XYZ file of N, CA and C in Angstrom:
534
model
N 109.488 122.131 -171.279
C 108.907 120.340 -171.554
C 107.859 120.481 -170.317
N 106.946 119.479 -170.336
C 105.919 119.377 -169.649
C 106.281 118.544 -168.441
N 105.894 119.544 -167.299
C 106.130 118.461 -166.305
C 105.267 117.416 -165.726
N 103.780 117.309 -166.391
C 103.058 116.382 -166.134
C 103.888 115.084 -166.789
N 103.921 115.347 -168.238
C 104.779 114.330 -168.842
C 106.083 113.506 -167.966
N 107.055 114.090 -167.758
C 108.192 114.115 -166.817
C 107.341 113.279 -165.688
N 106.839 113.720 -164.851
C 106.056 112.925 -163.720
C 105.670 111.812 -164.031
N 104.618 111.504 -165.071
C 104.047 110.383 -165.641
C 105.555 109.888 -166.270
N 106.215 109.667 -166.947
C 107.131 108.999 -166.967
C 108.142 108.493 -166.336
N 108.242 109.428 -165.420
C 109.525 108.844 -163.910
C 108.313 107.860 -163.050
N 107.224 108.294 -162.985
C 106.161 107.621 -162.095
C 106.311 105.791 -162.548
N 106.088 105.687 -164.074
C 105.882 104.506 -164.888
C 107.257 103.873 -164.930
N 107.939 104.673 -164.723
C 109.494 104.081 -165.129
C 110.052 103.257 -163.502
N 109.652 103.994 -162.356
C 109.952 103.122 -161.087
C 108.713 102.075 -161.287
N 107.315 101.828 -161.499
C 106.472 100.794 -161.153
C 106.652 99.757 -162.071
N 107.354 100.137 -163.554
C 107.087 99.083 -164.859
C 108.456 98.626 -165.051
N 109.285 99.406 -165.173
C 110.504 98.968 -165.594
C 111.591 98.801 -164.441
N 111.533 99.149 -163.914
C 112.664 99.025 -162.284
C 112.451 97.597 -162.001
N 111.196 97.221 -161.301
C 111.228 95.947 -160.873
C 111.480 94.748 -161.817
N 111.809 94.867 -162.943
C 112.290 93.945 -163.716
C 113.703 93.982 -163.899
N 114.148 95.025 -163.834
C 116.095 95.384 -163.602
C 116.079 94.647 -162.435
N 115.252 95.232 -161.246
C 115.635 95.192 -159.754
C 115.850 93.547 -159.669
N 114.968 92.702 -160.310
C 115.134 91.365 -160.551
C 116.632 90.711 -161.039
N 117.040 91.284 -162.005
C 118.564 91.266 -162.334
C 119.542 91.971 -161.799
N 119.430 92.079 -160.504
C 120.362 92.781 -159.629
C 120.822 94.065 -160.213
N 120.253 94.985 -160.870
C 120.402 96.376 -160.755
C 120.379 97.320 -159.625
N 120.619 98.301 -159.413
C 120.225 99.168 -158.634
C 119.875 100.395 -159.300
N 118.609 100.868 -158.752
C 118.223 102.502 -159.508
C 118.359 103.552 -158.265
N 118.793 104.793 -159.308
C 118.482 106.078 -158.714
C 118.381 106.997 -159.991
N 117.873 108.063 -159.348
C 117.470 109.078 -160.666
C 117.613 108.766 -162.266
N 116.953 107.948 -162.767
C 116.556 107.496 -164.242
C 117.882 106.589 -164.643
N 118.717 105.836 -163.648
C 119.823 105.258 -164.129
C 119.891 103.755 -163.283
N 120.126 102.777 -164.058
C 120.198 101.524 -163.635
C 121.743 100.699 -163.741
N 121.987 100.579 -162.312
C 123.487 100.192 -162.471
C 123.704 98.295 -162.063
N 124.579 97.861 -162.489
C 124.850 96.188 -161.971
C 126.244 96.100 -161.866
N 127.253 95.571 -160.530
C 128.079 95.358 -160.322
C 128.214 94.113 -161.241
N 129.365 93.686 -161.900
C 129.855 92.748 -162.223
C 131.581 92.160 -161.967
N 131.392 91.081 -161.319
C 132.808 90.543 -161.322
C 133.261 89.531 -162.322
N 134.299 90.163 -162.760
C 134.831 89.230 -163.658
C 136.312 89.601 -163.963
N 137.062 88.467 -164.312
C 138.895 88.131 -164.498
C 139.430 89.147 -163.416
N 138.654 88.819 -162.250
C 139.414 89.665 -161.251
C 139.450 90.844 -161.252
N 138.084 91.677 -161.563
C 137.723 92.721 -161.707
C 136.457 93.442 -161.547
N 136.035 94.347 -161.090
C 134.537 94.432 -161.403
C 133.859 95.454 -162.281
N 132.982 95.644 -162.810
C 132.751 96.422 -164.201
C 131.527 96.979 -163.549
N 130.661 98.063 -163.985
C 129.539 98.317 -163.606
C 128.629 98.641 -164.965
N 127.461 97.976 -165.185
C 126.936 97.846 -166.135
C 125.503 98.933 -165.968
N 125.604 99.861 -167.175
C 124.542 101.075 -167.082
C 123.650 101.131 -167.581
N 122.419 101.056 -167.389
C 121.002 101.181 -168.060
C 120.876 102.702 -167.854
N 120.828 103.711 -168.886
C 120.622 104.847 -168.583
C 119.322 105.828 -169.070
N 118.292 106.316 -168.558
C 117.318 106.915 -169.505
C 117.035 108.153 -169.502
N 117.755 108.983 -170.702
C 117.740 110.215 -170.854
C 116.717 110.794 -171.584
N 116.471 111.768 -170.909
C 115.216 112.844 -170.685
C 115.846 113.611 -172.045
N 114.935 114.176 -173.067
C 115.362 114.564 -174.075
C 115.224 116.342 -173.496
N 116.192 117.120 -174.304
C 116.198 118.921 -173.466
C 116.053 118.965 -175.285
N 115.412 120.659 -175.499
C 115.158 121.529 -176.801
C 114.533 120.932 -177.457
N 114.820 120.739 -178.341
C 113.817 120.162 -179.791
C 113.724 118.615 -179.176
N 114.477 117.891 -178.348
C 114.158 116.765 -178.124
C 113.530 116.480 -177.036
N 112.635 117.826 -176.442
C 111.635 117.501 -175.129
C 110.551 116.631 -175.392
N 110.069 116.326 -174.262
C 109.158 115.063 -174.676
C 109.419 113.862 -175.316
N 110.495 113.697 -175.277
C 111.075 112.306 -175.536
C 112.066 111.691 -174.939
N 112.621 110.467 -174.745
C 113.415 110.040 -173.913
C 114.690 109.134 -174.667
N 115.456 108.319 -174.299
C 116.233 107.663 -175.028
C 117.151 106.621 -173.847
N 117.500 105.732 -174.104
C 117.900 104.772 -172.989
C 119.568 104.404 -173.586
N 120.535 104.912 -172.986
C 121.976 104.653 -172.960
C 122.468 103.069 -172.269
N 123.389 102.543 -172.970
C 123.623 101.013 -172.606
C 125.555 101.822 -172.357
N 125.875 101.227 -171.419
C 127.167 101.342 -171.049
C 128.183 100.560 -170.085
N 129.398 100.388 -170.364
C 130.184 99.543 -169.364
C 131.152 100.112 -168.756
N 131.388 100.338 -167.632
C 132.533 101.462 -167.293
C 133.164 99.846 -165.856
N 134.716 100.824 -166.302
C 135.487 99.909 -164.923
C 136.873 100.776 -164.736
N 136.539 101.624 -163.170
C 137.831 102.337 -162.787
C 139.149 101.550 -163.144
N 139.087 100.377 -163.396
C 140.718 99.905 -163.139
C 141.039 100.052 -164.503
N 140.212 100.301 -165.785
C 140.834 100.175 -167.093
C 140.448 101.413 -167.731
N 139.472 102.352 -167.066
C 139.018 103.572 -167.746
C 140.134 104.589 -167.696
N 140.158 105.183 -168.609
C 141.270 106.254 -169.085
C 140.526 107.690 -167.918
N 139.456 107.315 -167.770
C 138.460 108.816 -167.149
C 138.256 108.453 -165.534
N 138.222 109.056 -164.392
C 137.977 108.901 -163.473
C 136.763 109.539 -162.867
N 135.879 109.123 -162.167
C 134.645 109.429 -161.965
C 134.942 111.150 -161.264
N 134.366 112.297 -161.420
C 134.371 113.309 -160.735
C 134.246 113.222 -159.392
N 134.814 114.194 -158.713
C 134.648 114.209 -157.152
C 132.939 114.424 -156.990
N 132.282 114.964 -157.667
C 130.951 115.170 -157.062
C 129.883 113.661 -157.221
N 130.603 112.844 -157.705
C 129.630 111.522 -158.317
C 130.814 110.165 -157.494
N 129.771 109.843 -157.273
C 130.520 107.962 -156.641
C 130.083 106.787 -157.555
N 129.143 107.227 -158.656
C 128.243 105.980 -159.245
C 128.583 106.626 -160.818
N 129.397 105.525 -161.609
C 129.464 106.191 -162.636
C 127.839 106.208 -164.096
N 128.068 107.174 -164.618
C 126.972 107.178 -165.829
C 127.736 107.112 -166.968
N 126.889 107.098 -168.236
C 127.416 106.643 -169.725
C 128.390 107.720 -169.805
N 128.479 108.716 -169.579
C 129.456 109.914 -170.022
C 130.749 109.611 -169.400
N 130.656 109.069 -168.581
C 131.889 108.490 -167.761
C 132.705 107.279 -168.639
N 131.903 106.708 -169.144
C 132.626 105.450 -169.689
C 133.456 105.664 -171.190
N 134.143 104.935 -171.816
C 134.626 104.474 -172.926
C 133.519 104.934 -173.936
N 134.410 105.657 -174.664
C 133.028 105.725 -176.384
C 132.724 104.783 -177.062
N 133.555 103.779 -177.145
C 133.517 102.085 -177.722
C 132.141 101.412 -176.989
N 132.329 101.904 -175.660
C 131.869 100.749 -174.563
C 130.141 101.380 -174.169
N 130.206 102.303 -174.795
C 128.257 103.283 -174.684
C 127.941 103.018 -176.160
N 126.514 102.316 -176.294
C 125.468 102.487 -176.921
C 124.198 103.161 -176.730
N 123.576 103.417 -177.738
C 122.179 103.575 -177.520
C 120.913 102.403 -177.982
N 120.094 102.491 -176.891
C 119.281 101.072 -177.373
C 118.514 101.125 -178.229
N 118.541 102.158 -178.796
C 117.283 102.321 -180.169
C 117.857 101.656 -181.423
N 119.302 101.499 -181.464
C 120.023 101.135 -182.755
C 119.784 99.317 -182.786
N 119.093 99.150 -181.679
C 118.711 97.627 -181.486
C 117.296 97.616 -182.009
N 116.339 98.338 -182.221
C 115.151 98.333 -182.535
C 115.077 97.912 -184.165
N 114.422 96.901 -184.686
C 114.226 96.965 -186.296
C 113.738 98.412 -186.815
N 114.392 98.718 -187.757
C 114.260 99.829 -188.688
C 113.076 99.820 -189.171
N 112.171 100.672 -189.270
C 110.734 100.543 -189.511
C 110.793 101.027 -191.312
N 110.122 100.591 -191.708
C 110.008 100.268 -193.337
C 108.733 101.033 -193.584
N 108.790 102.086 -194.665
C 107.853 102.432 -195.445
C 107.144 102.009 -196.309
N 105.595 101.990 -196.468
C 105.235 101.234 -197.666
C 106.027 101.307 -199.120
N 106.675 102.645 -199.158
C 107.290 102.515 -200.244
C 108.880 102.215 -200.279
N 109.396 102.133 -198.901
C 110.388 100.531 -198.771
C 109.827 99.603 -199.183
N 109.139 99.140 -198.583
C 108.185 97.570 -199.170
C 107.651 97.558 -200.420
N 107.642 98.537 -201.047
C 107.269 98.299 -203.015
C 108.233 98.096 -203.390
N 109.684 98.756 -203.046
C 111.144 98.530 -203.551
C 111.603 97.626 -203.086
N 111.223 96.866 -202.130
C 111.743 96.129 -201.444
C 113.290 96.790 -200.713
N 113.489 97.601 -200.543
C 114.588 98.195 -199.673
C 114.849 98.096 -198.329
N 116.089 97.766 -197.891
C 116.113 97.720 -196.334
C 116.623 98.991 -195.726
N 116.553 99.045 -194.423
C 117.027 100.321 -194.112
C 117.602 99.980 -192.573
N 118.640 100.763 -192.475
C 119.447 100.694 -191.561
C 119.399 101.032 -190.243
N 119.763 100.526 -188.976
C 119.111 101.111 -187.491
C 119.562 102.332 -187.595
N 118.775 102.932 -186.923
C 119.326 104.620 -186.479
C 118.929 104.501 -184.764
N 119.513 105.905 -184.656
C 118.974 106.318 -182.960
C 118.101 106.452 -183.080
N 117.060 106.001 -181.767
C 115.531 106.448 -181.388
C 115.751 107.153 -180.139
N 114.442 108.025 -180.293
C 114.023 108.515 -179.314
C 112.488 108.060 -178.788
N 112.286 107.487 -177.830
C 110.435 107.224 -177.763
C 109.785 108.565 -176.936
N 108.222 108.507 -177.194
C 107.801 109.462 -176.754
C 107.294 110.031 -174.852
N 107.453 110.442 -174.552
C 107.127 110.492 -173.360
C 105.739 111.328 -173.633
N 104.470 110.505 -172.532
C 103.186 110.706 -172.848
C 102.484 111.264 -171.315
N 101.257 112.072 -171.327
C 100.712 112.670 -169.967
C 99.863 111.306 -169.733
N 99.779 110.683 -170.726
C 98.800 109.595 -170.224
C 99.188 108.375 -170.107
N 98.633 107.284 -169.314
C 99.098 106.202 -168.782
C 99.379 105.166 -169.694
N 98.372 105.252 -170.668
C 98.572 104.123 -171.059
C 99.572 104.210 -172.338
N 99.674 105.408 -173.239
C 100.498 105.450 -174.237
C 101.793 105.350 -173.478
N 102.224 106.009 -171.943
C 103.072 105.719 -171.638
C 103.751 104.743 -171.789
N 102.877 103.677 -171.058
C 103.029 101.966 -171.071
C 103.408 101.299 -171.978
N 102.814 102.023 -173.201
C 102.893 101.287 -174.486
C 104.412 101.378 -174.883
N 105.261 102.837 -174.594
C 106.385 103.180 -175.303
C 107.464 102.690 -174.094
N 107.060 102.446 -172.910
C 107.984 101.758 -172.120
C 107.974 100.140 -172.283
N 106.975 99.938 -172.565
C 106.937 98.058 -172.735
C 107.615 97.555 -174.332
N 107.716 99.034 -175.558
C 108.762 98.577 -176.402
C 110.248 98.922 -175.886
N 110.442 100.010 -175.279
C 111.975 99.632 -174.244
C 112.294 98.284 -174.061
N 111.642 98.327 -172.879
C 111.258 96.499 -172.337
C 111.632 95.606 -173.223
N 111.037 95.263 -174.209
C 111.227 94.314 -174.916
C 112.595 94.351 -176.045
N 113.048 95.553 -176.646
C 114.309 95.679 -176.821
C 115.289 95.662 -175.991
N 115.138 96.239 -174.428
C 116.241 96.087 -173.952
C 116.649 94.180 -173.263
N 115.437 93.962 -172.886
C 115.277 92.565 -172.343
C 115.639 91.345 -173.522
N 115.843 91.943 -174.991
C 115.670 91.067 -176.269
C 117.367 91.344 -176.481
N 117.973 92.625 -176.381
C 119.334 92.543 -177.303
C 120.146 93.574 -176.037
N 119.559 94.597 -175.507
C 120.500 95.408 -174.525
C 121.280 94.764 -173.519
N 120.157 93.879 -172.601
C 120.997 93.123 -171.808
C 122.662 92.506 -172.003
N 122.180 91.688 -173.188
C 123.035 90.927 -174.087
C 124.173 91.788 -174.859
N 124.129 93.101 -175.153
C 125.251 93.861 -175.393
C 126.095 94.107 -174.197
N 125.108 94.381 -173.250
C 126.248 94.566 -171.836
C 127.025 93.343 -171.219
N 126.410 92.157 -171.556
C 127.240 91.719 -170.944
C 128.326 91.023 -172.219
N 127.890 91.099 -173.130
C 129.566 90.587 -174.415
C 130.496 92.338 -173.902
N 129.797 93.036 -173.634
C 130.978 94.351 -173.596
C 131.843 94.372 -172.236
N 131.412 93.542 -171.480
C 131.924 93.486 -169.951
C 133.145 92.326 -169.848
N 134.047 92.922 -170.401
C 135.166 91.783 -170.573
C 136.462 93.050 -170.414
N 137.538 92.134 -170.243
C 138.892 92.838 -170.334
C 139.135 92.953 -171.650
N 138.744 92.305 -172.443
C 139.429 92.213 -173.928
C 138.306 92.915 -174.659
N 136.774 93.474 -174.579
C 136.219 94.413 -174.555
C 136.714 95.881 -174.577
N 137.303 95.878 -173.176
C 138.296 97.210 -172.772
C 139.523 97.522 -173.422
N 139.959 96.687 -173.923
C 141.469 96.820 -174.390
C 140.797 97.382 -176.299
N 140.145 96.083 -176.807
C 139.431 96.720 -178.082
C 138.989 98.442 -177.904
N 138.453 99.112 -176.467
C 137.863 100.517 -176.626
C 139.024 101.024 -176.570
N 140.007 100.810 -176.339
C 141.492 101.302 -175.883
C 141.857 101.542 -177.401
N 142.156 100.108 -177.964
C 143.006 100.396 -179.315
C 142.109 101.385 -179.747
N 140.343 101.282 -180.139
C 139.906 102.052 -181.201
C 139.725 103.610 -180.794
N 140.055 103.972 -179.353
C 140.326 105.301 -179.095
C 141.889 105.534 -179.609
N 142.666 104.808 -179.549
C 143.960 105.434 -180.125
C 143.821 105.610 -181.509
N 143.435 104.366 -182.556
C 143.035 104.939 -183.751
C 142.869 105.615 -184.370
N 141.673 106.232 -183.689
C 140.573 107.287 -183.623
C 142.024 108.759 -183.451
N 142.733 108.746 -182.197
C 143.786 110.080 -182.359
C 145.328 109.647 -183.110
N 145.550 108.443 -183.537
C 146.076 108.817 -184.942
C 145.779 108.951 -186.375
N 144.743 108.414 -186.431
C 143.732 108.963 -187.541
C 143.570 110.801 -187.368
N 143.539 111.441 -186.629
C 143.365 112.896 -185.979
C 144.604 113.294 -186.660
N 145.650 112.792 -185.778
C 146.755 113.505 -186.030
C 147.131 113.594 -187.758
N 147.007 112.371 -188.240
C 147.646 111.873 -189.580
C 146.897 113.296 -190.659
N 145.326 113.607 -190.537
C 144.780 114.273 -190.709
C 144.990 115.944 -190.923
N 145.956 115.744 -189.439
C 145.940 117.778 -189.127
C 147.293 118.178 -189.711
């Protein structure tokens, strides 16, 4: 992984994305934005986490959205961390931002009038500031148009109960198939 690309990515993340999320009451540390939200007699943490690719995804990054609530979480934070990350959250309360991007249609898709479904997406990191700005602008557009709404709709006790039921259904399905 190119250290120049990572430094450019981090520099522009702090300079261009952070101010917009800080205005929306998020805090920022180590490529992760968090916002505490009080609702229904409890406090949840909304998470926007920029994940840098490793190995075959080196030179790319993605954005994880998640909601954490210590009162209803089946997992507690590890002793080494005081702030939640996406991996601390219930599986069904974690979403990749890339799924909110409109799927890219090829010429062949358009000619055959085929539609595509949204898929996971990893943006490119660039040493060049202008190219990196383009990638982060795309992230911002999707985040502000869809990602923050997803966080809001999943920050409720009913969303946590739904996620718990989904986890229990997966366990039952696994037991039935074993």
